[in-house]
Every structure is written in structure tokens, then in C-alpha cells.
Amino acid sequence: MDTQALTEIHQALAAVHDAVGTMTFPSCDQDDMFELMDRVEAELSAAHPNTRVIGTFLNSIARSLRNQPEARDACLRIEEAIERTGLPSTWQNGI
């Protein structure tokens, strides 16, 4: 994964962090979202990021937020990052 892809994923996570911080989620759900984001950030910081893990967690984050109207922009940022990096997008399955 190149530097540009890593930067895009990081920017998408920043948008998610901002959205989650302002949403009316139960605190346990907020904590879960922050934990998922931390996991992606840990992979991004690794010497050899595991793209499958990154893709799985990005899709999980978007899937968790997709029914929250105030998180629409964050979900779209995740989708853009997923598309540009060539990771599989599965978060919209079942809608």
C-alpha cells in the first residue's frame, strides 16, 4: 500500500472520529468505534500493514455507521478510501 493510500485512509478515519464524537451513540458503541479506528491506525503504522485487516475494519466501521444520518459523509469518505486503495467494499451489502 503506497503512502497516498495510507494518507487517504487516515483522513477517512479522521472524518469518522469527528462524526462519532458528535453523534448520540451509547458510550459503549462510541468506545467500540474508537477501538476499531485504533486498530486500523495500528495497521497503518506497521512496517508492513495488513491490507486485509484494514479492509475488514474499514468495512465494519462503515457498516456500523451506515444507518446514522449524521455519519453519511464519514461513510462516503471510507468508501472513497476503499475504492482508491483497491480494497473490497462490503459494508453496503444487505441494504
Coordinates of N, CA and C in Angstrom, one line a residue:
M1 N 0.9 -1.2 0.0 CA 0.0 0.0 0.0 C 0.9 1.2 0.0
D2 N 0.6 2.2 -0.9 CA 1.5 3.3 -1.0 C 1.1 4.4 0.0
T3 N 2.0 5.4 0.0 CA 1.8 6.5 1.0 C 0.5 7.2 0.8
Q4 N 0.1 7.5 -0.4 CA -1.1 8.2 -0.7 C -2.3 7.4 -0.2
A5 N -2.3 6.1 -0.4 CA -3.4 5.3 0.1 C -3.5 5.3 1.6
L6 N -2.4 5.3 2.3 CA -2.3 5.3 3.7 C -2.9 6.7 4.2
T7 N -2.5 7.7 3.5 CA -3.0 9.1 3.9 C -4.5 9.2 3.7
E8 N -5.0 8.6 2.6 CA -6.4 8.7 2.4 C -7.2 7.9 3.5
I9 N -6.7 6.8 3.9 CA -7.4 6.0 4.9 C -7.3 6.8 6.2
H10 N -6.2 7.4 6.5 CA -6.0 8.2 7.8 C -7.0 9.3 7.8
Q11 N -7.2 10.0 6.6 CA -8.1 11.1 6.5 C -9.6 10.7 6.7
A12 N -9.9 9.5 6.1 CA -11.2 8.9 6.3 C -11.5 8.6 7.8
L13 N -10.5 8.1 8.5 CA -10.6 7.8 9.9 C -10.8 9.1 10.7
A14 N -10.2 10.2 10.3 CA -10.3 11.4 11.0 C -11.8 11.9 10.8
A15 N -12.4 11.8 9.6 CA -13.8 12.1 9.4 C -14.7 11.3 10.3
V16 N -14.4 10.0 10.4 CA -15.2 9.1 11.2 C -15.1 9.5 12.7
H17 N -13.9 9.8 13.1 CA -13.6 10.2 14.5 C -14.5 11.5 14.8
D18 N -14.4 12.5 13.9 CA -15.2 13.7 14.1 C -16.7 13.4 14.2
A19 N -17.2 12.5 13.3 CA -18.6 12.2 13.3 C -19.0 11.4 14.5
V20 N -18.3 10.4 14.9 CA -18.6 9.6 16.1 C -18.6 10.5 17.4
G21 N -17.7 11.4 17.4 CA -17.6 12.3 18.6 C -18.8 13.2 18.8
T22 N -19.5 13.4 17.7 CA -20.7 14.3 17.8 C -22.0 13.6 17.8
M23 N -22.0 12.3 17.6 CA -23.2 11.5 17.5 C -23.8 11.2 18.8
T24 N -25.1 10.8 18.9 CA -25.7 10.4 20.1 C -25.8 8.9 20.2
F25 N -24.6 8.3 20.2 CA -24.4 6.9 20.4 C -24.3 6.6 21.9
P26 N -24.7 5.4 22.2 CA -24.4 5.0 23.6 C -22.9 5.0 23.8
S27 N -22.4 5.2 25.0 CA -20.9 5.3 25.1 C -20.2 4.0 24.8
C28 N -20.9 2.9 25.0 CA -20.2 1.6 24.6 C -20.0 1.5 23.1
D29 N -21.0 2.0 22.4 CA -20.9 2.0 20.9 C -19.8 2.9 20.4
Q30 N -19.7 4.1 21.1 CA -18.6 5.0 20.8 C -17.3 4.4 21.0
D31 N -17.2 3.7 22.2 CA -15.9 3.1 22.5 C -15.5 2.0 21.5
D32 N -16.5 1.3 21.1 CA -16.3 0.2 20.0 C -15.8 0.8 18.8
M33 N -16.4 2.0 18.4 CA -15.9 2.6 17.1 C -14.5 3.1 17.3
F34 N -14.2 3.7 18.4 CA -12.8 4.2 18.6 C -11.8 3.1 18.6
E35 N -12.2 2.0 19.2 CA -11.4 0.8 19.2 C -11.1 0.3 17.8
L36 N -12.1 0.2 16.9 CA -11.9 -0.2 15.5 C -11.0 0.8 14.8
M37 N -11.2 2.1 15.1 CA -10.3 3.1 14.4 C -8.9 2.9 14.9
D38 N -8.7 2.7 16.2 CA -7.3 2.5 16.7 C -6.7 1.3 16.1
R39 N -7.5 0.3 15.8 CA -6.9 -1.0 15.2 C -6.4 -0.7 13.8
V40 N -7.2 0.1 13.0 CA -6.8 0.5 11.7 C -5.5 1.3 11.7
E41 N -5.5 2.3 12.6 CA -4.3 3.2 12.8 C -3.1 2.4 13.1
A42 N -3.3 1.3 14.0 CA -2.1 0.5 14.3 C -1.6 -0.2 13.1
E43 N -2.5 -0.7 12.2 CA -2.1 -1.4 11.0 C -1.4 -0.4 10.1
L44 N -1.9 0.8 10.0 CA -1.3 1.9 9.1 C 0.1 2.2 9.5
S45 N 0.3 2.1 10.8 CA 1.7 2.4 11.4 C 2.6 1.3 11.3
A46 N 2.2 0.1 11.0 CA 3.1 -1.1 11.0 C 4.0 -1.0 9.8
A47 N 5.1 -1.6 9.9 CA 6.1 -1.7 8.8 C 5.5 -2.3 7.6
H48 N 4.7 -3.3 7.7 CA 4.0 -4.0 6.6 C 2.5 -4.1 7.0
P49 N 1.8 -3.0 6.7 CA 0.3 -3.0 7.0 C -0.4 -4.2 6.4
N50 N -1.2 -4.8 7.1 CA -2.0 -6.0 6.6 C -3.3 -5.4 6.0
T51 N -3.3 -5.4 4.7 CA -4.4 -4.7 3.9 C -5.8 -5.4 4.2
R52 N -5.7 -6.7 4.4 CA -7.0 -7.5 4.6 C -7.6 -7.0 6.0
V53 N -6.8 -6.8 7.0 CA -7.2 -6.4 8.3 C -7.8 -4.9 8.1
I54 N -7.1 -4.1 7.4 CA -7.5 -2.7 7.2 C -8.9 -2.7 6.5
G55 N -9.0 -3.5 5.5 CA -10.3 -3.5 4.7 C -11.4 -4.1 5.6
T56 N -11.1 -5.1 6.4 CA -12.2 -5.6 7.2 C -12.7 -4.6 8.2
F57 N -11.7 -3.9 8.9 CA -12.1 -2.9 9.9 C -12.8 -1.7 9.3
L58 N -12.3 -1.2 8.1 CA -13.0 -0.1 7.5 C -14.4 -0.4 7.1
N59 N -14.6 -1.6 6.6 CA -16.0 -2.0 6.2 C -16.8 -2.2 7.5
S60 N -16.3 -2.7 8.5 CA -17.0 -2.8 9.8 C -17.4 -1.4 10.3
I61 N -16.5 -0.5 10.3 CA -16.8 0.9 10.7 C -18.0 1.4 9.9
A62 N -17.9 1.4 8.6 CA -18.9 1.9 7.8 C -20.2 1.2 8.0
R63 N -20.2 -0.1 8.1 CA -21.4 -0.9 8.4 C -22.1 -0.4 9.6
S64 N -21.3 -0.2 10.7 CA -21.8 0.3 12.0 C -22.4 1.7 11.9
L65 N -22.0 2.5 11.0 CA -22.4 3.9 10.9 C -23.5 4.1 9.8
R66 N -23.7 3.2 8.9 CA -24.5 3.4 7.7 C -25.9 3.8 8.0
N67 N -26.5 3.5 9.1 CA -27.8 3.9 9.5 C -27.9 5.2 10.2
Q68 N -26.8 5.8 10.5 CA -26.8 7.1 11.2 C -26.7 8.2 10.2
P69 N -27.7 9.0 10.0 CA -27.7 10.1 9.0 C -26.5 11.1 9.2
E70 N -26.2 11.4 10.4 CA -25.1 12.3 10.7 C -23.7 11.7 10.3
A71 N -23.6 10.5 10.0 CA -22.4 9.8 9.7 C -22.3 9.5 8.2
R72 N -23.2 10.0 7.4 CA -23.2 9.8 5.9 C -21.9 10.2 5.3
D73 N -21.4 11.4 5.6 CA -20.2 11.9 5.0 C -19.0 11.0 5.3
A74 N -19.0 10.6 6.6 CA -17.9 9.7 7.0 C -17.9 8.4 6.3
C75 N -19.1 7.8 6.1 CA -19.2 6.6 5.3 C -18.7 6.7 3.9
L76 N -19.1 7.9 3.3 CA -18.6 8.1 1.9 C -17.1 8.3 1.9
R77 N -16.5 8.9 2.9 CA -15.1 9.1 2.9 C -14.4 7.7 3.0
I78 N -15.0 6.8 3.8 CA -14.5 5.4 3.9 C -14.6 4.8 2.6
E79 N -15.7 4.9 1.9 CA -15.9 4.2 0.6 C -14.9 4.8 -0.4
E80 N -14.7 6.1 -0.4 CA -13.7 6.6 -1.4 C -12.3 6.0 -1.1
A81 N -11.9 5.9 0.2 CA -10.6 5.4 0.5 C -10.5 3.9 0.1
I82 N -11.6 3.2 0.4 CA -11.6 1.8 0.0 C -11.4 1.6 -1.5
E83 N -12.2 2.4 -2.3 CA -12.1 2.3 -3.7 C -10.7 2.7 -4.3
R84 N -10.2 3.8 -3.8 CA -8.9 4.2 -4.2 C -7.7 3.3 -3.9
T85 N -7.9 2.6 -2.8 CA -6.8 1.7 -2.4 C -7.0 0.2 -3.0
G86 N -8.2 0.0 -3.6 CA -8.4 -1.3 -4.2 C -8.8 -2.4 -3.2
L87 N -9.2 -2.0 -2.0 CA -9.7 -2.9 -1.1 C -11.2 -3.3 -1.4
P88 N -11.6 -4.5 -1.0 CA -13.0 -4.8 -1.3 C -14.0 -4.0 -0.4
S89 N -15.1 -3.5 -1.0 CA -16.1 -2.8 -0.3 C -17.3 -3.7 -0.1
T90 N -17.6 -4.0 1.2 CA -18.7 -4.9 1.5 C -19.7 -4.3 2.5
W91 N -19.4 -3.1 3.0 CA -20.3 -2.5 4.0 C -21.7 -2.2 3.5
Q92 N -21.9 -2.1 2.3 CA -23.3 -1.8 1.8 C -24.1 -3.0 1.5
N93 N -23.5 -4.2 1.6 CA -24.2 -5.4 1.3 C -25.4 -5.6 2.3
G94 N -26.5 -6.0 1.8 CA -27.7 -6.2 2.6 C -28.5 -5.0 2.8
I95 N -28.2 -3.9 2.2 CA -29.0 -2.7 2.4 C -30.2 -2.8 1.5

